[in-house]
Coordinates of C-alpha atoms in Angstrom, one line a residue:
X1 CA 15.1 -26.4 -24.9
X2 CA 15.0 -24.7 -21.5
X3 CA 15.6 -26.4 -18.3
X4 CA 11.7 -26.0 -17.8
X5 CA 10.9 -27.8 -21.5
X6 CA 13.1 -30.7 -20.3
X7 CA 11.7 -31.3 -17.0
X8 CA 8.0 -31.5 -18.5
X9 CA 9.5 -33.8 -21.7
X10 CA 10.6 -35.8 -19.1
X11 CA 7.4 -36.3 -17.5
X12 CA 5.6 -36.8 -19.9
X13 CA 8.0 -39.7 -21.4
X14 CA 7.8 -41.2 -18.0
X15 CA 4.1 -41.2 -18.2
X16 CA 3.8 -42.2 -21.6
X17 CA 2.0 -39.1 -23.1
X18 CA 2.7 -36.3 -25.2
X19 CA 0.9 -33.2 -23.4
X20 CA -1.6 -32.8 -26.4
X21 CA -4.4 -35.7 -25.8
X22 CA -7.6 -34.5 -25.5
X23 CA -9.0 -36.5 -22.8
X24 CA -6.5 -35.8 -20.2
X25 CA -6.2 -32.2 -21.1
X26 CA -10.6 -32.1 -20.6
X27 CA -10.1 -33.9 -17.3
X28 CA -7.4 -31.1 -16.0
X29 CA -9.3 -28.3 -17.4
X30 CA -12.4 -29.8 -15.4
X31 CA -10.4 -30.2 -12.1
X32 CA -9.2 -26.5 -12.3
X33 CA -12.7 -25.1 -13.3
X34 CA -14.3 -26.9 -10.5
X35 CA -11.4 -26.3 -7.3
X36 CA -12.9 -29.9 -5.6
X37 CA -12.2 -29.5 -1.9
X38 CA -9.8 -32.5 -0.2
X39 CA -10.9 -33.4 2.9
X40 CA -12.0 -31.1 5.6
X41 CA -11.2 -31.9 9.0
X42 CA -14.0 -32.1 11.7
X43 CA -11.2 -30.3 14.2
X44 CA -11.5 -27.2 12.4
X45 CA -16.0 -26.8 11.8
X46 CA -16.3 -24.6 14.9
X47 CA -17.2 -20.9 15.6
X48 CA -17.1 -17.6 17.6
X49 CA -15.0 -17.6 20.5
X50 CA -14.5 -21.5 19.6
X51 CA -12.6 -21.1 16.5
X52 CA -10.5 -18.5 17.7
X53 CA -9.9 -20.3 20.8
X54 CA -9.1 -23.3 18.9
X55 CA -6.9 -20.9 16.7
X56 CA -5.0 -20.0 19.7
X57 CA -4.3 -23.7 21.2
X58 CA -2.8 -24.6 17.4
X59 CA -1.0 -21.6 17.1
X60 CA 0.4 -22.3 20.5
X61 CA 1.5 -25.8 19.8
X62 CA 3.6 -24.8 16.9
X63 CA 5.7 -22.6 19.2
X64 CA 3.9 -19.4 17.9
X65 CA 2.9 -16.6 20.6
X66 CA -0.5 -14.5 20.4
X67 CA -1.5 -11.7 21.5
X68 CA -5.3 -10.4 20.9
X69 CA -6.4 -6.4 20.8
X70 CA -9.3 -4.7 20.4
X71 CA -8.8 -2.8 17.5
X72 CA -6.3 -2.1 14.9
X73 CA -5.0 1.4 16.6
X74 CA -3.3 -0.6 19.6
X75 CA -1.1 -3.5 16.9
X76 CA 1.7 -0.2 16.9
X77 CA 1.9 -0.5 20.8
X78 CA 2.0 -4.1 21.0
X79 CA 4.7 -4.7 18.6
X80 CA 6.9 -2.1 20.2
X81 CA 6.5 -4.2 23.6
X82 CA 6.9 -7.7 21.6
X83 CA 10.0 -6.4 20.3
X84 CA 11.1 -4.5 24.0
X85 CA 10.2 -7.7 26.0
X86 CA 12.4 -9.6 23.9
X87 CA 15.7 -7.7 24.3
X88 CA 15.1 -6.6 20.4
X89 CA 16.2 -3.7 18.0
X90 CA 13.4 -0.9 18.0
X91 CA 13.4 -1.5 14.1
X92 CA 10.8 -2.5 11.8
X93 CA 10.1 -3.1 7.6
X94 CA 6.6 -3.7 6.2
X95 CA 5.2 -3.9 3.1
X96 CA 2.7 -1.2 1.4
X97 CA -0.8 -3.0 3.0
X98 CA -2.5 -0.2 3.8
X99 CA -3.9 -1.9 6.9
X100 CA -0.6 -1.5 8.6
X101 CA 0.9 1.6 6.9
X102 CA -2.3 3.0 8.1
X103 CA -1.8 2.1 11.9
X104 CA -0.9 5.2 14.1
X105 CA 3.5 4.1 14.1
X106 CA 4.3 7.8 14.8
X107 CA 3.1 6.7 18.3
X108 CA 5.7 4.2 19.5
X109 CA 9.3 4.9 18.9
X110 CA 10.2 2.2 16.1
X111 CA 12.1 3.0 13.1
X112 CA 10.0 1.7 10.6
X113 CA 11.2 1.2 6.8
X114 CA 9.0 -0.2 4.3
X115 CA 9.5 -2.6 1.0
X116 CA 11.0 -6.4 0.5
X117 CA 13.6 -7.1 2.7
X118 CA 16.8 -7.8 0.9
X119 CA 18.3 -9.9 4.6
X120 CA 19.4 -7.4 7.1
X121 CA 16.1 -6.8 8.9
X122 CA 15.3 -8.3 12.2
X123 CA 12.6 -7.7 12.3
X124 CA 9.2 -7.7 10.3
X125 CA 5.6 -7.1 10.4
X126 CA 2.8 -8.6 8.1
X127 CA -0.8 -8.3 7.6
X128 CA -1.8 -11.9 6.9
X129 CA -5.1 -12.9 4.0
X130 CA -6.7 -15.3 6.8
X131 CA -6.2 -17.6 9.6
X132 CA -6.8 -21.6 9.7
X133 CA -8.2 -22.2 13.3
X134 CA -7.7 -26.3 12.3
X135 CA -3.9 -26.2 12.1
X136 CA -3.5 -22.1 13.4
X137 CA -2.0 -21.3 10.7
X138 CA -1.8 -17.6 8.8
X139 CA -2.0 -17.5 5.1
X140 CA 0.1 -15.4 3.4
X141 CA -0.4 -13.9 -0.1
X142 CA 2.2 -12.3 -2.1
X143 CA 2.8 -8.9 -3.7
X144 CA 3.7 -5.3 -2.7
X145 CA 1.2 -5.2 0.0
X146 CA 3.0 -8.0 2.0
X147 CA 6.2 -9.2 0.1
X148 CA 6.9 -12.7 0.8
X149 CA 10.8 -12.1 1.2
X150 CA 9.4 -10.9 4.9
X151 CA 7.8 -14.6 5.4
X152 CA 11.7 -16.0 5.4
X153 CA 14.1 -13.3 5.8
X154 CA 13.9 -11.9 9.0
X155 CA 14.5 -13.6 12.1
X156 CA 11.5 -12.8 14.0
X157 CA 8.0 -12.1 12.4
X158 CA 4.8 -10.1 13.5
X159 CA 1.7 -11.3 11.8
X160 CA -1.7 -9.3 12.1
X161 CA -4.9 -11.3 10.9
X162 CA -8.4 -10.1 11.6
X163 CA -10.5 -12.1 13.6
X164 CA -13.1 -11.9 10.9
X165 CA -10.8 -13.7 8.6
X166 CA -9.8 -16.7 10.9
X167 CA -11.5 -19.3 9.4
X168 CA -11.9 -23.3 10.7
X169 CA -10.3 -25.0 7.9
X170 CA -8.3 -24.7 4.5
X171 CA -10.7 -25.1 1.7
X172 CA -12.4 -22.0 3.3
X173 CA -9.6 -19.7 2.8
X174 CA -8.9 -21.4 -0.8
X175 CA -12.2 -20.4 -1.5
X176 CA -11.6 -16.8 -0.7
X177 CA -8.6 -16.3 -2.2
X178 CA -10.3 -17.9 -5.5
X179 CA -12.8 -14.9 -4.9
X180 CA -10.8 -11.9 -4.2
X181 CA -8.3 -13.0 -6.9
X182 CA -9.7 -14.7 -9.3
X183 CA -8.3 -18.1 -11.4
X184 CA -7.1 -15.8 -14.2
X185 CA -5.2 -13.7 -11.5
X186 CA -4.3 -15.4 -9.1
X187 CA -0.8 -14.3 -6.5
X188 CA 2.1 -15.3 -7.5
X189 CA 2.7 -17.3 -4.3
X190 CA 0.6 -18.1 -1.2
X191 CA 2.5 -19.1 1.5
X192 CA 0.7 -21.0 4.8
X193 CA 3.2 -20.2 8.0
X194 CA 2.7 -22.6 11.0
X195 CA 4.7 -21.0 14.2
X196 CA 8.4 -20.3 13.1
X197 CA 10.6 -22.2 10.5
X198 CA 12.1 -25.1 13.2
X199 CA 13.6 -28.2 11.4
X200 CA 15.0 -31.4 13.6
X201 CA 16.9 -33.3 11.4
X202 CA 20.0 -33.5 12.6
X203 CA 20.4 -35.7 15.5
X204 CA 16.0 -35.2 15.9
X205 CA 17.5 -32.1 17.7
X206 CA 14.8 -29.0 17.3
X207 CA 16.0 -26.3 15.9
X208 CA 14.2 -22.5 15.4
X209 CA 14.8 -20.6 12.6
X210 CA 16.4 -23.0 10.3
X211 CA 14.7 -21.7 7.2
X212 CA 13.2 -18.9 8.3
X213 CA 11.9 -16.8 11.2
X214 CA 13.0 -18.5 14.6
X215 CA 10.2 -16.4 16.6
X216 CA 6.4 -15.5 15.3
X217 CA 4.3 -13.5 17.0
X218 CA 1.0 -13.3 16.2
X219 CA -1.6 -10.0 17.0
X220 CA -5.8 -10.8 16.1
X221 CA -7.9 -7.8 15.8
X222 CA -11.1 -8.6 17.1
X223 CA -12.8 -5.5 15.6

């Protein structure tokens, strides 16, 4: 039996079923055909400048930093003064999204590689599936385009999201990722990243970059 095997026999002796009743196995076949939404916050049901205002303010709060262009041309420039401003190496991996490899890089003076990072990069640059104006949070989802080792590895993280793609609350973005992936295909992961990894547990002392990037920037193309 593998280690997986046992720790589903023991939830199922726990719950005093065997995995194979018909009932409960309709009721969970049910649940995943239909996605039922939780509850949606009234925070998040705005739009326009509103919700991306309100994306802002969240994003903020979490100890993120935004910065908002014009079009998708100028991201190159911007991350070569995030990463100047802040006294960083002039180094840079991404993943294959064509969105980004497709961003004029030649321009600026950054070394950029591309592929997972195996934990020597700095610094990283990712082209996120949507925003959550509610919470102002990016979603993340996984695969070649954007590998998710460059959600925890680095220590500081460059997220681009379209401003298109910001939506007010999290059953939204579900939905879309049901859409463009499908149930039968979904990503392996789908990460949600809230400002950078902080954690205060000891002492209630805050401290960046405990489990992953200690600074995120965030650029919104309003094209």
């Amino acid at each position: 039996m593998s280690a997986r095997d046992e720790v589903l026999a023991n939830i199922r002796r726990s719950l005093g079923v065997k995995g194979n009743e018909t009932i409960r196995r309709q009721i969970a076949m049910e649940r995943l055909e239909r996605a039922p939404k939780g509850i949606i916050p009234e925070r998040g049901q705005v739009s326009g400048e509103e919700r991306l205002a309100l994306f802002r303010r969240q994003a903020e709060a979490a100890l993120a930093t935004m910065t908002e262009v014009s079009s998708a041309d100028e991201v190159p420039q911007i991350v070569a003064t995030f990463l100047r401003d802040h006294n960083l190496p002039a180094t840079l991996r991404m993943g294959q999204d064509q969105r980004l490899t497709g961003m004029p890089w030649g321009e600026t003076s950054l070394e950029v590689s591309q592929g997972p990072s195996q934990g020597g990069d700095i610094n990283a640059v990712s082209h996120a599936f949507g925003g959550v104006a509610e919470t102002g949070s990016l979603v993340m989802v996984s695969g070649p385009e954007n590998p998710s080792t460059l959600n925890f590895l680095p220590d500081n993280h460059i997220i681009v999201v379209s401003a298109k793609d910001i939506a007010g609350d999290y059953e939204t973005v579900w939905n879309k990722v049901r859409f463009a992936f499908g149930k039968g295909s979904m990503p392996r992961t789908v990460n949600w990243i809230t400002g950078p990894s902080r954690s205060g547990d000891i002492e209630q002392t805050l401290l960046l970059g405990a489990h992953g990037p200690r600074r995120v920037h965030v650029v919104v193309v309003r094209d």
